[in-house]
Structures are given as structure tokens and as C-alpha cells.
């Protein structure tokens, strides 16, 4: 089975819980587990091949033209992470079934969880940098959804927002870093990138790329100083914390470090940055964890500390350290998931997570307590448990460090110090919760959880023990495969046995144990010391910063976009002016060398009429009605000009649009004040006049410069191919329905959407109607004058005939669906004007919205029809037929397309105009809620 | 002869259009302006037909037809606006 199936399977699985939620909670959990379980068996089936060192890759050309491919890769590291993600994920699903209460929306929870799982798995299986980054971002978003699952709690929302902001910002840095790397290598392909480590490390941009990638990894893995989001993400339901902060989310950053290890590591910069960050995080996390009274808070800081440990290992200059890092990734995932789940059970069954209240739970839940204690012991690094093994390896590696020169002895000392605190907080987790007296006023009487809630922990704790006792048998080969991926095949010698004899690492472990006991015993003093520091709440600081940024952004936005349309237009025109005028300055003379065409008196007359009426419109624009009339003159003259200069299609369209516009304006004008006051200051008038005049001058100059120069346009092609390629002699129409049919399809879709938008906008609108005209005269009593009604009615068939005629001949002579549609609409609007909505309503039973939809559908289906003949979308077909009596006629599929255009235009125009008209009648448009 | 008469008609139409615009601008009443606009539509039809005759083509006659039909609708809308304010009721 293809590797691609694994994320696809999970993606389908996202919808499973939403569908099966109605069958009950247990059924929902069961069905939700199917997809990950299937994926797990698929992955596990590939285990032998991967363990033998094979790297399975598959790719799928996505957009080959720009070099984008979907590419999957399953190697040792990916295998280890996939097993953790899917295995622990399955346990979490089972656990969450019992953790979530009946009030919680289970389907939504599982859907988010599976989405997150998909994204996480896509990260580790990705063989392409961009693809990896996409999945990375999806983990940020889906983890945001998971953390804010209890969205009614302000803590959840704030914690989720913080996590999203920090990891999202890191994601942007990561994108930049990956783009630089891809630029250096020349490919997004991970295999290529992994093979070009030397090229990258020697490139001048290497430091920049490294820092950016590290920013991405460190934010995701909650490394100091970006660690502050993780404790606040604990507001999530515990199953989420158990999943996100053990095997997944935070491990994504670690995975990235491990993935890029062969490429980016090996330089001084890498070692210093990564190891020091890791060390700081390790110590800080371990120290703070001890002071957290919240059970999950303790685990959160412990997670930070362990992530620091892994980062430190990856930043060390030895190959064995990388092996230890990989090992610890596994171990930490296993024991931390079980600890979180145990904490969830304690919270669930006792109603509190405060360790100052929780005491002596051993007597109430001995079974859970035993499990939790084993896991906590593993966290502390007690022998015979998995945590011990990787910690030993860690201690051993710190002894070989030279990165700090003569100060390198500090590293093992600080590591031991971290170990001491780690033991201390693990002790606290055990002692404070399960022993140390009696519980103090907790809301519930604690008891053992349901049977199945314990199963996930049992499995994980068994793993802790088995790995701790038989390490090489349990995970030897997997560790080997994963480490050899990280180290690019050069595996060092190491032994996975429990006993290495008496040596320095063992002594360090012993010191950590003893020190931890001591620290825990005298913790009271440490608490009072720590109490002297004022605690800063990262949430408050973060919110403060966010609010400051929002304030700045708002202020900037208000300064830029203050809502004044006049200002926007002025700025827009000024910018246009700057951009168009500067090239004109370089032109020596506006006039080209083409001879001028002769002009006659009629043309001059039209030009003068056009100028006067345009000027009159501007001057009279405060008297709206008069301005509308002068504007009509402008439109009329422009139409005639189109006709004169051999553009009959344009002339027809302009005429029809002109009338529709005038009607539209009058409909709107009715609700507007008839006269407006002069509000502009004289200075502003001068400024605006200046801008407008210069703009007009510039545009006129451009036009003049273009038409007086020879200019090769693409029209020659259309003229030559219109008849042969599109089967029509009207080039304009052939362009619309054939050459540029796809554009037209887009345009009518937009037209339809615009009409629906306007319909929605004016639906339920209530407007005050003026009771008299501008001079205060009452409106006429005669609503529908008889003569007008009669004439209009007789006009309708004529107009429809004209529109059919224009429609049918459109392919070869001026006309077409667009003009015909406008003519039909105007004819129908005329009936609205003459008879009113009440008269029309029972006579025209067509729903204009349906008309629009069917128009767009017909056009689209006509386009899709060409697929039936194995032709590209919208290939038109035409042929000539000899029909007796009628003669030879041409049939083209384009006419169907044109029909779609026609219907959309009619529907859109009438939907807008008729509904605007209806605003004043009792047929106000309404929209069902 | 036909050529000369066409030129004469052209001149007359241009003068008529100027006079229409003059009336449109000075008013004094809105009704005057609307009538002036309607007359301009009619004169434009004549102009387009004249142009078609002059060039011996029928290609532009549809434009004339549309002006005749749509100009009427536009004038009706103006009239209705004066009468009732609300043109579709």
C-alpha cells in the first residue's frame, strides 16, 4: 500500500467521530480508533524493511510546472515517530473516552485530535521541505483548537492563543529558514537537502538559515526563552496535554532538529547555540518544576526540562549523544504520556490537582498510584526503568564535552544538578500526592478510575519496565535505525545494557538520587527562598505585549485608513499619477508619427457635446436629478462614438448598460437627499480640482501617445482565427464565448455573486420614504398611468423579439447573450415601472436566484461537456447543417454557453433592480434565517 | 444630390443637438430637461441612420433600434420619478 494512504486514511478519520458521535460515546471512540489503528498496522507492516536500513520514498507530481511535488519518506526516524504518534494516539483516544464528561462534545474533540495526528504524522513522513512546513503549521492550528477545546474558559483561550502565537511566529521563521536552505541547495526535496550538508554549512547564508530553523524548533519545543507558552497550554483537557507534550507537538521541534541534524549540525555555531539553549532549558525546567503546586504544572516544567535535555544532547559534539537523544525521545514520550494520564485520573477522581491538598491518595487508589510511581521513577531515572538508560547515556556524554574549552567541566556538573532537581520533583510527585498524610478538603472522595481508563497507563508503564530491563531486545533495532537516520548512517559503537559497571555516569546518577532526596527533604527552605521572588505571570506579560501591539496596529490602521472615501480616492489617484506620469516625462513628444485621421463636423459636434455635458455633470452634481440627466447625455454620446468608430457591440452594450444604470440610480436616488450641502473647504476644492485635472491630462496624453504610434496588438490573431477557430464572424462575441470563454464564465459567476450579495444586503432593509418631492409637492395619486401601462405592454413582445434576434445572430453579427440579456431585463423592468410589483408578481413566476444559478450552471456544463470528447474545458464545437426550406445554418456549442450568459445577466439585473424597487412595497425581500 | 442633402441633414442634426443641450442646461424646469434628453435620443437615432446611409452599411441600425427602444424606457423612468418618486412600486 502506498505511503500516501497513511495521511489520507487519517484525514478521512477526521470525519469519522463527527459522524459516529450520535451512536454513543463508546461507539464513537471505537470508530475513531479505526483509522489510526489501520494506519498503525500499515506502518508496522513496513517495519522490517525500515529496520533493515531501507528508506522508503514515494512522490506524486502535484504542480510540476513550478517544481512542487508531494513526496513521502519513511526512514528510521520517521518510523520511530510514527509509531509513537499513532501508538500513543490510540491510547489517548481510549483514555479520552473516559476522561471527557457527557457535556463535552466528543466528536469535535476526536476530530481535532485526529486532525492533529494527521498533521504530526505528515511532518515526520514528509520528504519535501515545504510539505513539512505546511504540516508543521497545521499542527500549530490544530493544537490551538485542542488547547482551546474548553473554549468557555478564559484560561483555555489565553493559553491556546499564546501557544499559537509563539509556535506560529516560530513557524514563520522556520519557513524563512527552509526557503534559504532550499535556495542554497536548489531543491525542496528532503533527500537532496540531506545529501548536501557540506554545501549548506559552507554557504554564507548558513548562520541565518540555522538561526531561523532553530527559532522554529525552539519555539515549538518550548526551549528557553520561548518555554513560557507550554505551562499555559496545560489549560487543555488532560488527554490533550498527555498527547501534545509527550509524543507529539513539542517533539515536532526535536524532530526537526534530528531531521536537519545531518545538514545543519557539525559547526561551532550549532553546538554552542543548541547545547547552551538545551542546558538552560534543562536547568530552568527542572528547578521550576519543583515549585509548582499544580500537578500538571509540575509535569509541564518537567517536560520543558526533558526537552532541554534532548536538545542539549543534540547539541553535543559526539555521535553517541545523538543516539542518546533519539533514545530519550522515545523514553520521555512513554513515561510522560503515562504520567499525564495518571495526573488526569487523579484530577478526574479527586477533583483537584493541587499538591498541597492532594495527600495520601495511596489508600484510595493504590493501583493507579503504583502505575504513577513506576512512571515517575522512570522520569527520575531509577535503574531498571527506561528513563535510567537514556539518562546514563546522557551523563556519560556530558563527560566528553569540550565545547566550552577549559570550562567544559561545568557541563557534567550542571547536568548532575539538573538530575538532582529531576529526582526531587519526581519524588514530590510520588510522595506529596500518594503519601504525606491525608487529603485536605478535596471536592470528591478519591477512588479508582474505570477499568479501561487505566489500560493506556498500564501499557505504557509496562513499556517503561520492559525497555528498562531488556533494552536491546525491545527497541534495539528501532533505535539503531532511527539513530542511523539522524547520523546519516555513521553509527557509533554503543551498548544498550542495564549494567555498565562502576563508572563515572553511575556515580553521577547516584549523586543525583542522593541529592534529589536531600533537596526534597529540605524543600521547605527552598520554598521560602523562592517566595522572596515576585512571580511573574507569563500570561499577563504576554497579554500586555499583545495588547500593546494591537493598540499600535489599531492606531496605525486608523491613521492610514480613516474611512474617508475622498481621501482614498485622492491617494489612489496620486499614486496612479506618480506611476503613469514618470514614464511620460521620458517621452520627448506626445505625438507619434502616425498621420491623423480626418475629422468632420459631426464628430466635432459630438466631442463638444460630450465635453459640455461631462462638465455640466460635474458642475451640477449637487442637483442630483439634473446631474443624472446630463450624465445620460454623456452615455448617449459615448454610445454613438462607439458606433462611429466601428464598435457596434460596444455601442449596443453601452446603450443597454446606460439605461439600466439610470434606472438603478433613480431607484437609489429616491432614498437619498435630493440636494447635498457644499461641505468641502475651498482649499480642498482647489486640491481636488488640481488632482483631477492633472489625472485627466495624463490619461489623455497616454491615449494620444498610444493612438498616434504603431501598435501591435493581439487583435490580429483573433481576426484571423475567429471564423476558422470559433466558427463566428463577430470577433467580439467569439472572444467572449470561445477564446476567452473561461474569463466570461468567471465574470458571470462574479456577476451572479454580486447580485446575490446585493439581494442579501437590501433584504429586510427598512428605508424612510420621502412623502413629497424636493419642492414639497405631494406625489401624484395615479400610481400606474393607463397609457403608460398599455404602451409598455405592447412594447414587451417587440423588445423580447429584438432580444432573441440579437441573441441568435450574436455569433456572426453584433449582439450576443450579454446584450440580449440586458435588453430583456430592460423590457421587463419597463413592466415593473408601468405596472408595479403587485401586477408582475403573479405573472412572472421565475425566481431570479434560480435563473442566475441555472445560467452559471449551463455555461459551466457546456464547458465541461467538452470533456466528454476528450477536449480541454470549454472547447467549442461548431458545424454547418443543410436544412430543407431554411438553408444552410451553423450550430455551435458556444450558443449554449451564450444562453448561460444570457440567463445570468437577466437574473442578476432583475434581482438587483426589482428588489431595490420592492424596498418600498409590501413585498420587501426577506431572507430566511 | 443625395450626398449634398445628407451633408445638409447632418448639419441640421448637429445644430438640433446643440439646441437640445442648450435647453437641457438652461431648463428651467426638470420636465424641460427630460424632454431635451428625449429629443437628443431621437436626433441621435437620426444621426446613426444618416451615418449608415452615408457609408452604405446596415451594421449600425441595431444601435438605432436599441436607442429608440431603451431611450423610451429611460424617459419613462424619468417621468415616473417626477410623478411618484418611486419608479418601481
GROMACS .gro file of N, CA and C in nm, chain A residues 656-735:
model
  240
  656UNK      N    1  -2.747   4.969  -2.352
  656UNK     CA    2  -2.829   4.893  -2.258
  656UNK      C    3  -2.784   4.919  -2.115
  657UNK      N    4  -2.651   4.920  -2.093
  657UNK     CA    5  -2.599   4.943  -1.958
  657UNK      C    6  -2.640   5.081  -1.910
  658UNK      N    7  -2.638   5.178  -2.004
  658UNK     CA    8  -2.673   5.315  -1.973
  658UNK      C    9  -2.813   5.323  -1.909
  659UNK      N   10  -2.908   5.259  -1.976
  659UNK     CA   11  -3.046   5.264  -1.927
  659UNK      C   12  -3.057   5.196  -1.791
  660UNK      N   13  -2.996   5.076  -1.781
  660UNK     CA   14  -3.003   5.004  -1.654
  660UNK      C   15  -2.942   5.087  -1.542
  661UNK      N   16  -2.831   5.155  -1.573
  661UNK     CA   17  -2.765   5.237  -1.470
  661UNK      C   18  -2.854   5.352  -1.427
  662UNK      N   19  -2.915   5.419  -1.526
  662UNK     CA   20  -3.001   5.533  -1.492
  662UNK      C   21  -3.116   5.486  -1.401
  663UNK      N   22  -3.175   5.372  -1.435
  663UNK     CA   23  -3.285   5.321  -1.352
  663UNK      C   24  -3.234   5.288  -1.212
  664UNK      N   25  -3.119   5.225  -1.207
  664UNK     CA   26  -3.060   5.189  -1.076
  664UNK      C   27  -3.037   5.314  -0.993
  665UNK      N   28  -2.979   5.418  -1.058
  665UNK     CA   29  -2.950   5.542  -0.985
  665UNK      C   30  -3.078   5.607  -0.935
  666UNK      N   31  -3.180   5.603  -1.021
  666UNK     CA   32  -3.305   5.666  -0.977
  666UNK      C   33  -3.368   5.592  -0.860
  667UNK      N   34  -3.358   5.459  -0.865
  667UNK     CA   35  -3.410   5.380  -0.754
  667UNK      C   36  -3.340   5.418  -0.624
  668UNK      N   37  -3.208   5.438  -0.633
  668UNK     CA   38  -3.133   5.472  -0.512
  668UNK      C   39  -3.157   5.617  -0.472
  669UNK      N   40  -3.169   5.702  -0.576
  669UNK     CA   41  -3.184   5.846  -0.553
  669UNK      C   42  -3.310   5.877  -0.471
  670UNK      N   43  -3.410   5.794  -0.490
  670UNK     CA   44  -3.536   5.816  -0.420
  670UNK      C   45  -3.516   5.820  -0.269
  671UNK      N   46  -3.421   5.743  -0.222
  671UNK     CA   47  -3.399   5.736  -0.077
  671UNK      C   48  -3.294   5.835  -0.028
  672UNK      N   49  -3.232   5.904  -0.121
  672UNK     CA   50  -3.123   5.994  -0.081
  672UNK      C   51  -3.175   6.138  -0.080
  673UNK      N   52  -3.108   6.224  -0.008
  673UNK     CA   53  -3.147   6.365  -0.013
  673UNK      C   54  -3.132   6.418  -0.156
  674UNK      N   55  -3.227   6.501  -0.197
  674UNK     CA   56  -3.225   6.548  -0.335
  674UNK      C   57  -3.113   6.649  -0.359
  675UNK      N   58  -3.078   6.719  -0.255
  675UNK     CA   59  -2.968   6.815  -0.270
  675UNK      C   60  -2.871   6.794  -0.155
  676UNK      N   61  -2.744   6.812  -0.182
  676UNK     CA   62  -2.647   6.800  -0.072
  676UNK      C   63  -2.581   6.934  -0.050
  677UNK      N   64  -2.543   6.955   0.074
  677UNK     CA   65  -2.477   7.081   0.107
  677UNK      C   66  -2.333   7.078   0.058
  678UNK      N   67  -2.280   7.197   0.037
  678UNK     CA   68  -2.140   7.207  -0.001
  678UNK      C   69  -2.056   7.200   0.125
  679UNK      N   70  -1.985   7.090   0.142
  679UNK     CA   71  -1.913   7.070   0.267
  679UNK      C   72  -1.762   7.084   0.254
  680UNK      N   73  -1.712   7.084   0.130
  680UNK     CA   74  -1.567   7.090   0.114
  680UNK      C   75  -1.516   7.232   0.133
  681UNK      N   76  -1.401   7.240   0.198
  681UNK     CA   77  -1.341   7.372   0.215
  681UNK      C   78  -1.282   7.416   0.081
  682UNK      N   79  -1.271   7.546   0.058
  682UNK     CA   80  -1.218   7.595  -0.071
  682UNK      C   81  -1.081   7.536  -0.102
  683UNK      N   82  -0.999   7.522   0.002
  683UNK     CA   83  -0.865   7.468  -0.018
  683UNK      C   84  -0.875   7.326  -0.076
  684UNK      N   85  -0.969   7.252  -0.020
  684UNK     CA   86  -0.986   7.115  -0.063
  684UNK      C   87  -1.038   7.108  -0.206
  685UNK      N   88  -1.128   7.200  -0.238
  685UNK     CA   89  -1.180   7.202  -0.375
  685UNK      C   90  -1.067   7.225  -0.472
  686UNK      N   91  -0.981   7.320  -0.439
  686UNK     CA   92  -0.868   7.350  -0.527
  686UNK      C   93  -0.778   7.226  -0.541
  687UNK      N   94  -0.750   7.162  -0.426
  687UNK     CA   95  -0.665   7.043  -0.429
  687UNK      C   96  -0.726   6.936  -0.519
  688UNK      N   97  -0.855   6.908  -0.497
  688UNK     CA   98  -0.920   6.801  -0.573
  688UNK      C   99  -0.928   6.835  -0.721
  689UNK      N  100  -0.959   6.962  -0.748
  689UNK     CA  101  -0.964   7.004  -0.889
  689UNK      C  102  -0.827   6.983  -0.954
  690UNK      N  103  -0.725   7.019  -0.880
  690UNK     CA  104  -0.588   7.004  -0.933
  690UNK      C  105  -0.559   6.859  -0.965
  691UNK      N  106  -0.585   6.772  -0.867
  691UNK     CA  107  -0.556   6.629  -0.889
  691UNK      C  108  -0.634   6.578  -1.009
  692UNK      N  109  -0.763   6.611  -1.012
  692UNK     CA  110  -0.848   6.559  -1.119
  692UNK      C  111  -0.800   6.609  -1.254
  693UNK      N  112  -0.767   6.738  -1.261
  693UNK     CA  113  -0.725   6.795  -1.389
  693UNK      C  114  -0.595   6.730  -1.437
  694UNK      N  115  -0.499   6.715  -1.345
  694UNK     CA  116  -0.371   6.655  -1.386
  694UNK      C  117  -0.393   6.511  -1.430
  695UNK      N  118  -0.477   6.438  -1.356
  695UNK     CA  119  -0.505   6.300  -1.393
  695UNK      C  120  -0.565   6.294  -1.533
  696UNK      N  121  -0.665   6.377  -1.556
  696UNK     CA  122  -0.727   6.379  -1.687
  696UNK      C  123  -0.625   6.408  -1.795
  697UNK      N  124  -0.541   6.507  -1.768
  697UNK     CA  125  -0.438   6.543  -1.866
  697UNK      C  126  -0.345   6.426  -1.895
  698UNK      N  127  -0.304   6.356  -1.787
  698UNK     CA  128  -0.210   6.246  -1.805
  698UNK      C  129  -0.274   6.134  -1.885
  699UNK      N  130  -0.398   6.101  -1.849
  699UNK     CA  131  -0.466   5.991  -1.920
  699UNK      C  132  -0.484   6.028  -2.067
  700UNK      N  133  -0.525   6.153  -2.092
  700UNK     CA  134  -0.543   6.196  -2.231
  700UNK      C  135  -0.411   6.185  -2.306
  701UNK      N  136  -0.301   6.226  -2.241
  701UNK     CA  137  -0.170   6.219  -2.307
  701UNK      C  138  -0.134   6.075  -2.340
  702UNK      N  139  -0.159   5.984  -2.244
  702UNK     CA  140  -0.127   5.845  -2.271
  702UNK      C  141  -0.205   5.795  -2.392
  703UNK      N  142  -0.334   5.826  -2.392
  703UNK     CA  143  -0.416   5.781  -2.504
  703UNK      C  144  -0.365   5.837  -2.636
  704UNK      N  145  -0.338   5.964  -2.632
  704UNK     CA  146  -0.292   6.030  -2.755
  704UNK      C  147  -0.160   5.968  -2.801
  705UNK      N  148  -0.072   5.945  -2.704
  705UNK     CA  149   0.059   5.889  -2.738
  705UNK      C  150   0.044   5.749  -2.797
  706UNK      N  151  -0.051   5.675  -2.746
  706UNK     CA  152  -0.066   5.538  -2.795
  706UNK      C  153  -0.129   5.536  -2.934
  707UNK      N  154  -0.235   5.617  -2.953
  707UNK     CA  155  -0.304   5.604  -3.083
  707UNK      C  156  -0.227   5.672  -3.195
  708UNK      N  157  -0.128   5.749  -3.163
  708UNK     CA  158  -0.050   5.808  -3.273
  708UNK      C  159   0.076   5.728  -3.300
  709UNK      N  160   0.087   5.613  -3.238
  709UNK     CA  161   0.204   5.528  -3.263
  709UNK      C  162   0.159   5.393  -3.316
  710UNK      N  163   0.241   5.332  -3.401
  710UNK     CA  164   0.205   5.197  -3.446
  710UNK      C  165   0.207   5.103  -3.327
  711UNK      N  166   0.109   5.020  -3.322
  711UNK     CA  167   0.095   4.940  -3.201
  711UNK      C  168   0.048   4.801  -3.242
  712UNK      N  169   0.129   4.703  -3.212
  712UNK     CA  170   0.093   4.566  -3.247
  712UNK      C  171   0.009   4.507  -3.135
  713UNK      N  172  -0.117   4.484  -3.161
  713UNK     CA  173  -0.199   4.423  -3.057
  713UNK      C  174  -0.225   4.278  -3.096
  714UNK      N  175  -0.291   4.205  -3.004
  714UNK     CA  176  -0.319   4.066  -3.034
  714UNK      C  177  -0.446   4.051  -3.116
  715UNK      N  178  -0.507   4.166  -3.153
  715UNK     CA  179  -0.635   4.154  -3.225
  715UNK      C  180  -0.617   4.085  -3.359
  716UNK      N  181  -0.497   4.097  -3.419
  716UNK     CA  182  -0.474   4.032  -3.548
  716UNK      C  183  -0.504   3.882  -3.538
  717UNK      N  184  -0.458   3.823  -3.428
  717UNK     CA  185  -0.478   3.680  -3.409
  717UNK      C  186  -0.626   3.647  -3.407
  718UNK      N  187  -0.703   3.727  -3.331
  718UNK     CA  188  -0.845   3.698  -3.319
  718UNK      C  189  -0.915   3.715  -3.454
  719UNK      N  190  -0.876   3.822  -3.526
  719UNK     CA  191  -0.939   3.846  -3.655
  719UNK      C  192  -0.912   3.729  -3.749
  720UNK      N  193  -0.791   3.676  -3.742
  720UNK     CA  194  -0.753   3.569  -3.834
  720UNK      C  195  -0.820   3.438  -3.796
  721UNK      N  196  -0.839   3.413  -3.666
  721UNK     CA  197  -0.884   3.280  -3.624
  721UNK      C  198  -1.030   3.273  -3.584
  722UNK      N  199  -1.097   3.389  -3.584
  722UNK     CA  200  -1.233   3.390  -3.534
  722UNK      C  201  -1.324   3.295  -3.611
  723UNK      N  202  -1.318   3.301  -3.743
  723UNK     CA  203  -1.408   3.219  -3.825
  723UNK      C  204  -1.363   3.073  -3.823
  724UNK      N  205  -1.235   3.051  -3.842
  724UNK     CA  206  -1.187   2.913  -3.851
  724UNK      C  207  -1.184   2.844  -3.715
  725UNK      N  208  -1.150   2.919  -3.613
  725UNK     CA  209  -1.135   2.855  -3.481
  725UNK      C  210  -1.262   2.856  -3.400
  726UNK      N  211  -1.339   2.962  -3.410
  726UNK     CA  212  -1.456   2.973  -3.325
  726UNK      C  213  -1.587   2.964  -3.401
  727UNK      N  214  -1.580   2.964  -3.533
  727UNK     CA  215  -1.700   2.945  -3.614
  727UNK      C  216  -1.792   3.065  -3.615
  728UNK      N  217  -1.740   3.185  -3.585
  728UNK     CA  218  -1.827   3.302  -3.589
  728UNK      C  219  -1.753   3.416  -3.654
  729UNK      N  220  -1.827   3.507  -3.716
  729UNK     CA  221  -1.758   3.619  -3.778
  729UNK      C  222  -1.756   3.741  -3.686
  730UNK      N  223  -1.839   3.741  -3.580
  730UNK     CA  224  -1.834   3.852  -3.486
  730UNK      C  225  -1.722   3.824  -3.385
  731UNK      N  226  -1.609   3.890  -3.410
  731UNK     CA  227  -1.490   3.857  -3.332
  731UNK      C  228  -1.513   3.881  -3.183
  732UNK      N  229  -1.584   3.992  -3.153
  732UNK     CA  230  -1.607   4.025  -3.012
  732UNK      C  231  -1.678   3.910  -2.942
  733UNK      N  232  -1.784   3.862  -3.005
  733UNK     CA  233  -1.861   3.755  -2.943
  733UNK      C  234  -1.780   3.625  -2.937
  734UNK      N  235  -1.704   3.596  -3.043
  734UNK     CA  236  -1.623   3.473  -3.041
  734UNK      C  237  -1.519   3.479  -2.929
  735UNK      N  238  -1.463   3.599  -2.910
  735UNK     CA  239  -1.368   3.613  -2.798
  735UNK      C  240  -1.439   3.583  -2.666
   0.00000   0.00000   0.00000
